[in-house]
Short mmCIF file of C-alpha atoms in Angstrom, two decimals:
data_model
loop_
_atom_site.label_atom_id
_atom_site.label_comp_id
_atom_site.label_asym_id
_atom_site.label_seq_id
_atom_site.Cartn_x
_atom_site.Cartn_y
_atom_site.Cartn_z
CA MET A 1 31.59 2.26 -40.02
CA THR A 2 30.64 -1.41 -40.32
CA GLY A 3 27.11 -2.47 -39.34
CA GLU A 4 26.76 -4.89 -36.45
CA ILE A 5 25.16 -8.21 -37.39
CA ASP A 6 21.98 -8.72 -35.38
CA PRO A 7 21.80 -12.45 -34.50
CA VAL A 8 18.05 -12.24 -33.79
CA LYS A 9 17.38 -10.77 -37.24
CA VAL A 10 19.59 -13.42 -38.85
CA MET A 11 17.76 -16.14 -36.91
CA LYS A 12 14.37 -14.87 -38.14
CA GLN A 13 15.73 -14.81 -41.68
CA GLU A 14 16.93 -18.42 -41.34
CA VAL A 15 13.53 -19.61 -40.07
CA GLY A 16 11.81 -17.79 -42.94
CA LYS A 17 14.27 -19.31 -45.41
CA ALA A 18 13.69 -22.83 -43.99
CA ALA A 19 9.93 -22.42 -44.45
CA ALA A 20 10.26 -21.00 -47.96
CA ALA A 21 12.47 -23.98 -48.89
CA LEU A 22 9.50 -26.32 -48.25
CA VAL A 23 7.45 -24.72 -51.03
CA GLN A 24 7.45 -26.64 -54.32
CA SER A 25 6.84 -25.45 -57.88
CA GLY A 26 3.28 -25.45 -59.14
CA THR A 27 1.69 -24.94 -55.72
CA ILE A 28 -0.73 -22.51 -54.11
CA VAL A 29 0.78 -20.90 -51.02
CA GLY A 30 -0.90 -19.18 -48.08
CA LEU A 31 1.18 -16.11 -47.20
CA GLY A 32 1.03 -15.23 -43.51
CA THR A 33 1.57 -12.04 -41.57
CA GLY A 34 4.35 -10.84 -39.27
CA SER A 35 8.09 -10.20 -39.14
CA THR A 36 9.36 -13.79 -39.51
CA THR A 37 6.81 -14.67 -42.21
CA ALA A 38 7.90 -11.52 -44.08
CA TYR A 39 11.34 -13.14 -44.55
CA ALA A 40 9.67 -16.31 -45.88
CA ILE A 41 7.82 -14.19 -48.45
CA GLU A 42 11.07 -12.45 -49.38
CA TYR A 43 12.85 -15.79 -49.91
CA LEU A 44 9.97 -17.16 -51.96
CA GLY A 45 10.43 -14.14 -54.20
CA SER A 46 14.18 -14.84 -54.43
CA ARG A 47 13.54 -18.48 -55.40
CA LEU A 48 11.11 -17.35 -58.11
CA LYS A 49 13.52 -14.73 -59.43
CA SER A 50 16.38 -17.24 -59.67
CA GLY A 51 14.16 -19.76 -61.49
CA GLU A 52 14.62 -22.36 -58.74
CA LEU A 53 10.87 -22.11 -58.09
CA THR A 54 8.21 -21.72 -60.80
CA ASP A 55 4.47 -21.40 -61.20
CA ILE A 56 3.39 -20.64 -57.63
CA GLN A 57 0.45 -18.49 -56.60
CA GLY A 58 0.09 -16.79 -53.24
CA ILE A 59 -3.01 -16.13 -51.15
CA PRO A 60 -2.26 -13.31 -48.69
CA THR A 61 -3.73 -13.29 -45.17
CA SER A 62 -3.45 -9.52 -44.77
CA PHE A 63 -2.80 -6.26 -46.55
CA GLN A 64 0.81 -6.50 -45.24
CA ALA A 65 1.29 -9.91 -46.87
CA GLU A 66 -0.25 -8.65 -50.12
CA VAL A 67 2.10 -5.66 -50.26
CA LEU A 68 5.15 -7.86 -49.57
CA ALA A 69 4.11 -10.45 -52.17
CA LYS A 70 3.80 -7.75 -54.83
CA LYS A 71 7.15 -6.27 -53.78
CA TYR A 72 8.92 -9.63 -54.18
CA GLY A 73 7.16 -10.64 -57.40
CA ILE A 74 4.89 -13.41 -56.11
CA PRO A 75 1.75 -13.80 -58.29
CA LEU A 76 -1.43 -13.59 -56.21
CA THR A 77 -4.77 -15.35 -56.45
CA THR A 78 -7.94 -15.53 -54.33
CA LEU A 79 -9.97 -18.21 -52.59
CA ASP A 80 -12.67 -17.70 -55.22
CA ALA A 81 -10.27 -18.75 -57.97
CA VAL A 82 -8.75 -21.90 -56.40
CA ASP A 83 -10.13 -25.10 -54.89
CA HIS A 84 -7.29 -25.81 -52.46
CA ILE A 85 -4.15 -24.43 -50.77
CA ASP A 86 -1.08 -26.69 -50.81
CA ILE A 87 0.93 -25.03 -48.06
CA ALA A 88 0.59 -22.03 -45.75
CA ILE A 89 3.40 -20.29 -43.87
CA ASP A 90 2.51 -18.10 -40.91
CA GLY A 91 3.82 -16.93 -37.55
CA ALA A 92 2.34 -17.23 -34.06
CA ASP A 93 2.40 -15.30 -30.80
CA GLU A 94 2.34 -18.44 -28.64
CA VAL A 95 2.84 -22.15 -29.35
CA ASP A 96 2.05 -24.86 -26.79
CA PRO A 97 3.54 -28.42 -26.74
CA GLN A 98 0.54 -29.74 -28.73
CA LYS A 99 1.24 -27.18 -31.52
CA ASN A 100 -1.85 -25.19 -30.59
CA LEU A 101 -1.40 -21.46 -31.16
CA ILE A 102 -2.46 -18.01 -30.15
CA LYS A 103 -2.30 -15.64 -33.11
CA GLY A 104 -3.56 -12.14 -33.76
CA GLY A 105 -0.80 -9.82 -32.59
CA GLY A 106 -1.06 -8.19 -36.00
CA ALA A 107 -4.89 -8.22 -35.91
CA ALA A 108 -4.99 -10.49 -38.98
CA HIS A 109 -6.06 -13.72 -37.25
CA THR A 110 -9.46 -14.04 -38.96
CA ARG A 111 -8.06 -14.15 -42.48
CA GLU A 112 -5.08 -16.16 -41.24
CA LYS A 113 -7.36 -18.82 -39.78
CA VAL A 114 -9.35 -19.11 -43.01
CA VAL A 115 -6.19 -19.59 -45.10
CA ASP A 116 -4.15 -21.66 -42.63
CA ALA A 117 -7.02 -24.06 -41.90
CA LEU A 118 -7.62 -24.66 -45.63
CA ALA A 119 -3.99 -25.53 -46.33
CA ASP A 120 -2.97 -29.17 -46.81
CA GLN A 121 0.16 -28.33 -44.79
CA PHE A 122 0.41 -25.43 -42.34
CA ILE A 123 3.95 -24.43 -41.38
CA VAL A 124 4.39 -22.17 -38.33
CA VAL A 125 7.52 -20.01 -38.09
CA VAL A 126 8.48 -18.64 -34.66
CA ASP A 127 11.41 -17.79 -32.46
CA ALA A 128 11.92 -19.81 -29.28
CA ASN A 129 10.46 -17.19 -26.92
CA LYS A 130 7.01 -17.88 -28.44
CA LEU A 131 7.02 -21.40 -26.92
CA VAL A 132 4.84 -21.75 -23.81
CA ASP A 133 3.69 -24.61 -21.59
CA ARG A 134 0.12 -23.29 -21.61
CA LEU A 135 -1.61 -20.87 -24.01
CA GLY A 136 -2.41 -17.44 -22.61
CA SER A 137 0.55 -17.37 -20.23
CA THR A 138 2.47 -14.60 -22.01
CA PHE A 139 0.08 -13.22 -24.66
CA LEU A 140 -3.46 -11.87 -24.48
CA LEU A 141 -6.06 -13.65 -26.60
CA PRO A 142 -7.28 -11.48 -29.51
CA VAL A 143 -10.98 -11.55 -30.40
CA GLU A 144 -12.27 -9.77 -33.53
CA VAL A 145 -15.65 -8.14 -32.96
CA ILE A 146 -18.04 -6.21 -35.20
CA PRO A 147 -18.19 -2.62 -33.86
CA MET A 148 -21.90 -2.53 -32.91
CA ALA A 149 -21.46 -5.59 -30.65
CA LEU A 150 -18.41 -4.35 -28.75
CA THR A 151 -20.05 -3.74 -25.36
CA PRO A 152 -22.24 -6.88 -25.18
CA VAL A 153 -19.32 -9.05 -26.33
CA MET A 154 -17.07 -7.61 -23.62
CA ARG A 155 -19.77 -8.34 -21.02
CA ALA A 156 -20.12 -11.92 -22.30
CA ILE A 157 -16.34 -12.43 -22.13
CA GLU A 158 -16.27 -11.14 -18.54
CA LYS A 159 -18.92 -13.76 -17.65
CA LEU A 160 -16.53 -16.41 -19.03
CA GLY A 161 -13.85 -15.17 -16.62
CA GLY A 162 -11.88 -13.12 -19.12
CA LYS A 163 -10.61 -9.58 -18.69
CA PRO A 164 -11.28 -7.83 -22.04
CA GLU A 165 -9.62 -4.66 -23.25
CA LEU A 166 -10.18 -2.84 -26.55
CA ARG A 167 -6.95 -2.74 -28.57
CA MET A 168 -5.96 0.85 -29.25
CA GLY A 169 -3.94 2.06 -32.20
CA VAL A 170 -0.29 3.09 -32.06
CA LYS A 171 0.42 6.43 -33.79
CA LYS A 172 -3.35 6.58 -34.38
CA ALA A 173 -6.10 8.05 -32.26
CA GLY A 174 -8.71 5.43 -31.43
CA PRO A 175 -8.92 1.65 -31.72
CA VAL A 176 -7.14 -0.73 -34.08
CA ILE A 177 -9.36 -1.50 -37.09
CA THR A 178 -8.86 -4.85 -38.86
CA ASP A 179 -8.67 -5.42 -42.63
CA GLN A 180 -12.37 -6.41 -42.33
CA GLY A 181 -13.29 -3.08 -40.67
CA ASN A 182 -13.82 -4.56 -37.20
CA MET A 183 -12.28 -4.05 -33.75
CA VAL A 184 -10.04 -6.29 -31.66
CA ILE A 185 -10.54 -7.09 -27.98
CA ASP A 186 -7.47 -8.48 -26.19
CA VAL A 187 -8.50 -10.85 -23.40
CA LYS A 188 -6.58 -12.03 -20.35
CA PHE A 189 -7.66 -15.45 -19.11
CA ASP A 190 -5.97 -16.65 -15.92
CA LEU A 191 -6.15 -20.21 -17.23
CA ILE A 192 -6.87 -21.64 -20.68
CA ASP A 193 -7.08 -25.31 -19.76
CA ASN A 194 -9.18 -26.34 -22.78
CA PRO A 195 -8.24 -24.22 -25.83
CA ALA A 196 -10.55 -26.16 -28.20
CA GLU A 197 -13.59 -25.56 -25.99
CA LEU A 198 -12.77 -21.88 -25.42
CA GLU A 199 -12.27 -21.33 -29.17
CA LYS A 200 -15.81 -22.59 -29.86
CA THR A 201 -17.38 -20.79 -26.90
CA LEU A 202 -15.95 -17.41 -27.89
CA ASN A 203 -16.96 -17.83 -31.53
CA ASN A 204 -20.54 -18.59 -30.44
CA ILE A 205 -20.91 -15.15 -28.83
CA PRO A 206 -23.06 -13.06 -31.21
CA GLY A 207 -20.92 -10.30 -32.70
CA VAL A 208 -17.64 -12.21 -32.50
CA LEU A 209 -16.15 -12.82 -35.93
CA GLU A 210 -13.15 -14.95 -34.90
CA ASN A 211 -10.64 -15.41 -32.08
CA GLY A 212 -6.92 -16.06 -32.03
CA LEU A 213 -6.96 -19.67 -30.78
CA PHE A 214 -5.71 -22.01 -33.51
CA VAL A 215 -6.33 -25.53 -32.20
CA GLY A 216 -5.24 -28.58 -34.19
CA VAL A 217 -4.35 -26.53 -37.28
CA ALA A 218 -0.52 -26.47 -37.30
CA ASP A 219 1.32 -29.37 -38.96
CA LYS A 220 4.91 -28.32 -38.46
CA VAL A 221 6.55 -25.66 -36.26
CA LEU A 222 9.94 -24.26 -37.26
CA ILE A 223 11.65 -22.68 -34.25
CA GLY A 224 14.52 -20.25 -34.47
CA GLU A 225 17.01 -19.80 -31.63
CA VAL A 226 20.30 -18.04 -31.05
CA LYS A 227 22.83 -20.34 -29.36
CA ASP A 228 26.35 -19.13 -28.61
CA GLY A 229 25.68 -16.20 -30.93
CA GLN A 230 24.73 -18.49 -33.81
CA PRO A 231 21.23 -18.81 -35.31
CA ILE A 232 19.80 -22.34 -35.45
CA VAL A 233 16.45 -23.69 -36.67
CA ARG A 234 14.80 -26.74 -35.17
CA GLU A 235 11.48 -28.43 -35.83
CA MET A 236 8.59 -29.34 -33.53
#
């Protein structure tokens, strides 16, 4: 029995490969979280193994990224040990025409924002269905909250016009807990007409650690699509 080739999987692999190809020897690389970024990490490991790429160090944005980096032989470092990040590769849950993002589907957006914002070049890898005209139209906005502040933060978000809901675990009783030991509120806003303003407003609520709006951070967006059964990668 021959396995069917999944064009969507191949497309994600091609986007990951295109991002990994932008990494140069001797650089510090932010390693993002998610299914497409996982392929980028895998291909970085392949380039290292073949000798095509040398002397890179990775800074993971999540436990998932750390595990994958170790699996594929990418040496890791920390923000304490370096003074810059050359390039970061990460996914997104939504991308608007100005390259603003909503991230946090994997509940790693706080560490992702730290790493991605520090990078000299931030490359976003997505498939075409993540492209939206306006942020918040297909994906809820994640907000990381320290546990003791959960109720007052939800009340404050409701006053801003948002509909907050505590993210619950899958195959786990109770809420999702982040790598920082906090909780995630997913918020529905009917309209996010000023992402930059909302990002600041949410982060000013006491008890909020970080939210999933990434405004003015992305430098390049690599978009994967399947056309006529063939995977293609284009750039925004």
